[in-house]
mmCIF file of C-alpha atoms in Angstrom:
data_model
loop_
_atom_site.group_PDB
_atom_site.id
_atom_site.type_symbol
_atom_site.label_atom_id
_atom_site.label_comp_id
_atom_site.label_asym_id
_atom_site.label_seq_id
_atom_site.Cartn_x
_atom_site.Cartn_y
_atom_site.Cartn_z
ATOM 1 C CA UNK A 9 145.775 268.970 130.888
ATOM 2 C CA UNK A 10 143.163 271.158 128.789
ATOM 3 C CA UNK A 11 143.861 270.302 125.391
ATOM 4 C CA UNK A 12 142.361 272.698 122.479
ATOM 5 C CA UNK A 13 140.895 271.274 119.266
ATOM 6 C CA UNK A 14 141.027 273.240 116.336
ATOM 7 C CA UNK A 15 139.004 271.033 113.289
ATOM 8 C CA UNK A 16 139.937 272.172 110.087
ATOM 9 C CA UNK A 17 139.858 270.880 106.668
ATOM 10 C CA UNK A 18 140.929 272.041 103.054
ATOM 11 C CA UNK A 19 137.676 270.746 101.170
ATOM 12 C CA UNK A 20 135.080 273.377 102.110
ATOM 13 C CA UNK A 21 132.436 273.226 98.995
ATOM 14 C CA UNK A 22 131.384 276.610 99.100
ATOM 15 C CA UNK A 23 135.209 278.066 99.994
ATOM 16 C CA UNK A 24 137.722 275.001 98.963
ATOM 17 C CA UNK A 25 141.378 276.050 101.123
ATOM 18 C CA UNK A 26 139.812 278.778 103.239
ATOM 19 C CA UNK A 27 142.043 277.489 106.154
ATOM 20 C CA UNK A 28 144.889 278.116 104.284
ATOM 21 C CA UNK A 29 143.127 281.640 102.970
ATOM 22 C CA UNK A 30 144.998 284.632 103.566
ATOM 23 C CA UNK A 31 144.182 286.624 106.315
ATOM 24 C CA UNK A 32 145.897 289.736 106.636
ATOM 25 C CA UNK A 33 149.243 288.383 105.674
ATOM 26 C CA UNK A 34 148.951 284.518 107.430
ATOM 27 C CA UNK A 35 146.554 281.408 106.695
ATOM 28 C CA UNK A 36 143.358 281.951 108.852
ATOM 29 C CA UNK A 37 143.909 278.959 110.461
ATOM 30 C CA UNK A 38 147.175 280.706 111.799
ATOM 31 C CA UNK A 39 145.249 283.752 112.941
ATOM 32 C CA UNK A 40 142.752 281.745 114.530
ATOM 33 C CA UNK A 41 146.187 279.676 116.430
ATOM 34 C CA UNK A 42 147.626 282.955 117.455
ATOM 35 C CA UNK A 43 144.458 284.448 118.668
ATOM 36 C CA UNK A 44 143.846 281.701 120.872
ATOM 37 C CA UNK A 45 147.168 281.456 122.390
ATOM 38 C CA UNK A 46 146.224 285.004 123.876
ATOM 39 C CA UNK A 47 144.224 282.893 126.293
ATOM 40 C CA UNK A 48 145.245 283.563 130.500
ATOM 41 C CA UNK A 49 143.858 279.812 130.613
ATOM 42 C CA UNK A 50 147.066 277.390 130.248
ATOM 43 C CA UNK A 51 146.039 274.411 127.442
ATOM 44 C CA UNK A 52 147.910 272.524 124.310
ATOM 45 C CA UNK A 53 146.591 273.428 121.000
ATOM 46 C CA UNK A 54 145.987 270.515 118.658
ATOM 47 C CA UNK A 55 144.286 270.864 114.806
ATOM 48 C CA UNK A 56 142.654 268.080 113.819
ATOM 49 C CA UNK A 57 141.979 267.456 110.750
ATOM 50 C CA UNK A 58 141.176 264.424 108.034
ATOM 51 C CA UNK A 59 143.837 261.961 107.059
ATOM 52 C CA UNK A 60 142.543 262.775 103.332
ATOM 53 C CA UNK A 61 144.698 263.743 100.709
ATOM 54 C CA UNK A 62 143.153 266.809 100.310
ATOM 55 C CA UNK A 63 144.626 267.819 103.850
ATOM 56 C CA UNK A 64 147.985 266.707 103.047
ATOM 57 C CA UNK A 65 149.093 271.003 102.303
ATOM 58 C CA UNK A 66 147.419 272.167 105.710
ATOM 59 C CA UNK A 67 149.275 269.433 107.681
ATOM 60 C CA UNK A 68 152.184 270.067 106.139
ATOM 61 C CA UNK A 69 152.298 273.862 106.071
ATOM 62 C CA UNK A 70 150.979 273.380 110.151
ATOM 63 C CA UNK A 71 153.880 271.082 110.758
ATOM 64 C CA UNK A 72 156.394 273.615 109.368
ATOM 65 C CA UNK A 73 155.326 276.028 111.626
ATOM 66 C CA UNK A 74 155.943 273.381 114.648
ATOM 67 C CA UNK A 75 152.183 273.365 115.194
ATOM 68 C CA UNK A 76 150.934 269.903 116.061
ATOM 69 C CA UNK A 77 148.433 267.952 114.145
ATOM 70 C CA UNK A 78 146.497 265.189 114.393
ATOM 71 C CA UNK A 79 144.819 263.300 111.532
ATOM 72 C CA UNK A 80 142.420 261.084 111.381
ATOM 73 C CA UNK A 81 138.675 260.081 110.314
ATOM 74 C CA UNK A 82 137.278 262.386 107.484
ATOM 75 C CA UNK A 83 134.131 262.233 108.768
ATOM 76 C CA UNK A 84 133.600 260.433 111.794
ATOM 77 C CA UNK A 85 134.284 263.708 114.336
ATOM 78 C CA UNK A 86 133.674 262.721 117.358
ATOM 79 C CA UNK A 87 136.024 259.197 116.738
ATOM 80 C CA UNK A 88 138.623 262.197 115.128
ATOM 81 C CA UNK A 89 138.305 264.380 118.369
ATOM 82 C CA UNK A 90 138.683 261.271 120.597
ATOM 83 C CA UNK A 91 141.436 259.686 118.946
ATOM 84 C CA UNK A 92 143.181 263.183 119.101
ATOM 85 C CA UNK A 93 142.582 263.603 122.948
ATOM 86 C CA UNK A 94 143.395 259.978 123.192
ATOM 87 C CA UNK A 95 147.109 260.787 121.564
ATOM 88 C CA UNK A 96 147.458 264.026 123.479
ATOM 89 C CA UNK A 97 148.188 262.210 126.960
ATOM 90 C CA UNK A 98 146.544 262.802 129.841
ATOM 91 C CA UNK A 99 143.852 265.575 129.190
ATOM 92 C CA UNK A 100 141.054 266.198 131.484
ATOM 93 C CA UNK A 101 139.398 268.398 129.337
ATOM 94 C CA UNK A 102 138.773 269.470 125.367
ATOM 95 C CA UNK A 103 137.886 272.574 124.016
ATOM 96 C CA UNK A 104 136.636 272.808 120.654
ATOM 97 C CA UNK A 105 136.986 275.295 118.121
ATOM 98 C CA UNK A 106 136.052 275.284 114.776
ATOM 99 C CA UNK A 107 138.093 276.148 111.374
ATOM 100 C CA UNK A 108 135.754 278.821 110.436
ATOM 101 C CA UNK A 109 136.004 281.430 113.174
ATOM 102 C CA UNK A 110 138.818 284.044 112.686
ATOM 103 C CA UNK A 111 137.321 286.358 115.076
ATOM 104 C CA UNK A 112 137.255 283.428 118.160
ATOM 105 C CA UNK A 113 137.763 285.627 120.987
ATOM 106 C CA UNK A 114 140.637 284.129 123.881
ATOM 107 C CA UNK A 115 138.566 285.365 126.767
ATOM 108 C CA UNK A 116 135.290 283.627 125.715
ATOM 109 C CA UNK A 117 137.578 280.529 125.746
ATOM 110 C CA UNK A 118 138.338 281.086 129.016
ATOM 111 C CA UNK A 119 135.347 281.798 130.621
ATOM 112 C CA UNK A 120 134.287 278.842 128.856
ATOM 113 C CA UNK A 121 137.214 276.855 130.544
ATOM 114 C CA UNK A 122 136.523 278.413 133.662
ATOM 115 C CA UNK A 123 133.064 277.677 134.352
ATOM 116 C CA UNK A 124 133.616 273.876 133.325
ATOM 117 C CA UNK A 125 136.185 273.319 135.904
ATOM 118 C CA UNK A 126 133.903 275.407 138.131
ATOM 119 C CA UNK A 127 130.906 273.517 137.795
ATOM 120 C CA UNK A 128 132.404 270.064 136.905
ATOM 121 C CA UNK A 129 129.965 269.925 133.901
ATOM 122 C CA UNK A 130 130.776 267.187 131.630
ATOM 123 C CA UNK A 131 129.672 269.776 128.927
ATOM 124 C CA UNK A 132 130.106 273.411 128.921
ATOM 125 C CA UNK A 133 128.916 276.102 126.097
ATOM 126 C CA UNK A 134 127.660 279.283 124.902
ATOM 127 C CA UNK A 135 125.944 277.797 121.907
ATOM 128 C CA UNK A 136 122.399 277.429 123.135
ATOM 129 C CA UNK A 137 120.760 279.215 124.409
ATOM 130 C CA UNK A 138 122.569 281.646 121.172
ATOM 131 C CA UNK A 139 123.580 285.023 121.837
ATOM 132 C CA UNK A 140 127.091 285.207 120.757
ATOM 133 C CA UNK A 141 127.833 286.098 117.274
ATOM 134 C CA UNK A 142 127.771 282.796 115.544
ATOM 135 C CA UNK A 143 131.679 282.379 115.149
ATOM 136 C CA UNK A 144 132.525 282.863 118.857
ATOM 137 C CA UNK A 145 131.329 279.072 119.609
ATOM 138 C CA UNK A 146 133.322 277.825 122.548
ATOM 139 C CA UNK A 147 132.421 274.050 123.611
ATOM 140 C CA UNK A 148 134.491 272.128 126.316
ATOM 141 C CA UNK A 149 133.743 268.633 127.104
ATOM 142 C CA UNK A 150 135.550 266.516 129.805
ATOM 143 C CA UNK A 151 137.988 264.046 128.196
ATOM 144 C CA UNK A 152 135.643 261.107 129.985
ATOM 145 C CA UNK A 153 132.123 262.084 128.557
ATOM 146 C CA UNK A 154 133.871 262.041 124.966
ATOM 147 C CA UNK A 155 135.584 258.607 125.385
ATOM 148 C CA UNK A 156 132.028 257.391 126.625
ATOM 149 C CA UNK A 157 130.573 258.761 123.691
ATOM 150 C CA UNK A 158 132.754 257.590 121.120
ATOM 151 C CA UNK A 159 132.493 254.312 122.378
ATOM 152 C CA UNK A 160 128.701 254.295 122.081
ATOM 153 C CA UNK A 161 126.814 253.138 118.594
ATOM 154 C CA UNK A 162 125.597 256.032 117.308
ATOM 155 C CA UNK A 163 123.926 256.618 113.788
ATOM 156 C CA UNK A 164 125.320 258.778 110.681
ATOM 157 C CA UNK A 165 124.062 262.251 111.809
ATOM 158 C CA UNK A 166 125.700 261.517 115.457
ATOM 159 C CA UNK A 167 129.164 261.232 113.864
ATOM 160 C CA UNK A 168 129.514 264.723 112.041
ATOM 161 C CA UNK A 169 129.412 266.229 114.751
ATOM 162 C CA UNK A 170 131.787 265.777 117.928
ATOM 163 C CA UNK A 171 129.193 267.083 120.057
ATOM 164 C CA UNK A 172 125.979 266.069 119.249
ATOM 165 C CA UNK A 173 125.758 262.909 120.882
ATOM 166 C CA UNK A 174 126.687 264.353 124.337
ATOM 167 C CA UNK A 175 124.782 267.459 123.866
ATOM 168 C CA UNK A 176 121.174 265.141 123.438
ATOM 169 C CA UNK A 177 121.569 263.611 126.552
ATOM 170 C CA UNK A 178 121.692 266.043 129.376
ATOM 171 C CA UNK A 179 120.149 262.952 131.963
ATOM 172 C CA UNK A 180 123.671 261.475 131.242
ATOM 173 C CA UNK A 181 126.140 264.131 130.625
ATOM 174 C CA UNK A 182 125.821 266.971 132.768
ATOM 175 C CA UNK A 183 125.830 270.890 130.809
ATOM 176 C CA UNK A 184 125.921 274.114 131.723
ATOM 177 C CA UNK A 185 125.787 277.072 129.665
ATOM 178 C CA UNK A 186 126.866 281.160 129.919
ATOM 179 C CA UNK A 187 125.197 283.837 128.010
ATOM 180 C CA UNK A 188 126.322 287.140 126.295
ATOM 181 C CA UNK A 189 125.770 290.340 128.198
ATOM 182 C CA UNK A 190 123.372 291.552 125.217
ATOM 183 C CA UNK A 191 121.727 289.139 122.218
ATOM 184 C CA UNK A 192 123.858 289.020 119.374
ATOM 185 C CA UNK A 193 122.667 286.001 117.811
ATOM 186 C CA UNK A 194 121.571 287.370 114.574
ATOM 187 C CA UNK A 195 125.449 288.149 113.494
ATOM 188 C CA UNK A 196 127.575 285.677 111.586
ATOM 189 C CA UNK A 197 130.988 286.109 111.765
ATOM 190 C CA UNK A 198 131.908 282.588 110.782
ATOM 191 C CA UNK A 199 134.066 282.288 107.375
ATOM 192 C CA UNK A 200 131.778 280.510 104.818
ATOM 193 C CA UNK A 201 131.703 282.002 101.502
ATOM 194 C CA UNK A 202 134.233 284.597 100.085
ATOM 195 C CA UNK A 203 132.383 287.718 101.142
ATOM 196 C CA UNK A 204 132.704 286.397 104.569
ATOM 197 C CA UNK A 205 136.255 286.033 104.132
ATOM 198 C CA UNK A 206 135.853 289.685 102.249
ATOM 199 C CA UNK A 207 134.608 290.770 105.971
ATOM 200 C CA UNK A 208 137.158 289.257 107.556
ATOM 201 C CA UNK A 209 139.632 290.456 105.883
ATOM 202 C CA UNK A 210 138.317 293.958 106.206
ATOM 203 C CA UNK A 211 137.862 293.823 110.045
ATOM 204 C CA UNK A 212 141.210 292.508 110.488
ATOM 205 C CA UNK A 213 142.957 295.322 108.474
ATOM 206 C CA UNK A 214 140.446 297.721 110.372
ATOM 207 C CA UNK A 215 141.819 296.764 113.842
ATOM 208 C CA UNK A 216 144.479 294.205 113.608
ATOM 209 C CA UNK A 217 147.811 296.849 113.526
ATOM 210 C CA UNK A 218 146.919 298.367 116.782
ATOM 211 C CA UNK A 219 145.580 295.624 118.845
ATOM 212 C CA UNK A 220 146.553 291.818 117.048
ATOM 213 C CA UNK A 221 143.703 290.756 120.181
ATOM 214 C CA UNK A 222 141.423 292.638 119.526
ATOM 215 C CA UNK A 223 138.091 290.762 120.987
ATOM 216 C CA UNK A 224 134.463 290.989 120.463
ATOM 217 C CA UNK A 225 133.255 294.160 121.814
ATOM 218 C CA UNK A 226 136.405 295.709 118.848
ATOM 219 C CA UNK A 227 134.383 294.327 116.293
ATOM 220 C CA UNK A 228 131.089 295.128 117.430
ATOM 221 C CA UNK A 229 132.042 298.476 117.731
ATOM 222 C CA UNK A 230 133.644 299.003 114.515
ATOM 223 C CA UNK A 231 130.586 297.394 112.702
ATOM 224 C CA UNK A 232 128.193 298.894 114.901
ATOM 225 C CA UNK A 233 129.472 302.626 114.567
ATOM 226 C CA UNK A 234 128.885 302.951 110.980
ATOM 227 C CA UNK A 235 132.394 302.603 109.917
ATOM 228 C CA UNK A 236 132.809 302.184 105.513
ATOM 229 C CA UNK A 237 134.588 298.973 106.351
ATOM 230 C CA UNK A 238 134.926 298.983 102.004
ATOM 231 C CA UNK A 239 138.101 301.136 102.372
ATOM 232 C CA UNK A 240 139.840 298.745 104.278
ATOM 233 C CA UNK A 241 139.067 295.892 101.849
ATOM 234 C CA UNK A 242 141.933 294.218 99.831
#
């Protein structure tokens, strides 16, 4: 099984509840759930986040909704990420997605997902070298190389990140990377601050009614092609 992590938390210091934000109508952690269940490749959808009280609303509201949830370390993400996979059953594979990305596109996943099962790479991204937008991020790691990681001792820095640990030692974890047909690196779409979720907000009233899909190329276009994305603010 491919299982999906999405790692979200409440306590954001620059935007405090921006997973539970509205987003044309729905949390943005819901968009970001119903954009990736667009995907053509088959996995389970997990969101992990902290066993904190401050996460108690976004489990619960999650729960209602009959998502599932997973809870554990506030910090420690890659111990979170492999206790989650751990509790999933048997996955072969985890894909990770962050709690800032409302734009995440389904058919980067999958490519993503693709060329890890094609090339048996026990990590797969498109973060480096960067030329997607930063909020189209796609990592998947086998289920193995992040049990052998989270076993490992590992210092501070190593444990904010579930990644990091596997992605400094290519001699030992095998990686392989795809690229964007054209550099977009300089873009941020990621949700950060208000104004980002002022974008966000914008693009999705922009092109959400006619296409709820709507991808990367959608955006770039409407940004690109001088649209006055002001008139669609809220």
């Amino acid at each position: 099984m491919i299982l999906t992590i999405v790692q979200a938390r409440m306590g954001s210091k620059r935007l405090p509840g921006k997973a539970l934000a509205s987003l044309h109508g729905q949390p943005l952690i819901w968009r970001q759930l119903e954009r990736l269940r667009a995907g053509r490749c088959p996995t389970k959808v997990v969101v992990a986040t902290s066993r904190e009280a401050a996460d108690d609303a976004l489990a619960a509201w999650l729960v209602s909704k009959g998502q599932t949830v997973f809870r554990g370390a506030p910090t420690d993400l890659l111990d979170r990420f492999s206790r989650c996979a751990a509790s999933a059953g048997p996955v072969s594979h985890v894909v990770r997605i962050k709690g800032d990305q409302p734009f995440v596109d389904a058919k980067i996943v999958d490519e993503a997902i693709r060329l890890s099962l094609a090339s048996s790479a026990d990590y797969v991204s498109n973060r480096e070298p960067a030329t997607f937008p930063m909020g189209l991020e796609v990592e998947v790691i086998t289920a193995k190389a992040l049990r052998e990681a989270a076993a490992d001792p590992r210092e501070n820095l190593a444990r904010i990140s579930p990644t990091a640990a596997i992605r400094a030692q290519p001699a030992r974890f095998s990686q392989a990377a795809f690229r964007c047909g054209q550099d977009h690196a300089r873009l941020d779409w990621r949700v950060k601050t208000a104004a980002d979720l002022g974008f966000a907000r914008s693009v999705y009233a922009a092109l959400y009614p006619s296409d709820p899909n709507f991808g990367m190329a959608d955006v770039l276009d409407l940004v690109g092609g001088g649209v006055d994305l002001g008139r669609y603010a809220a």
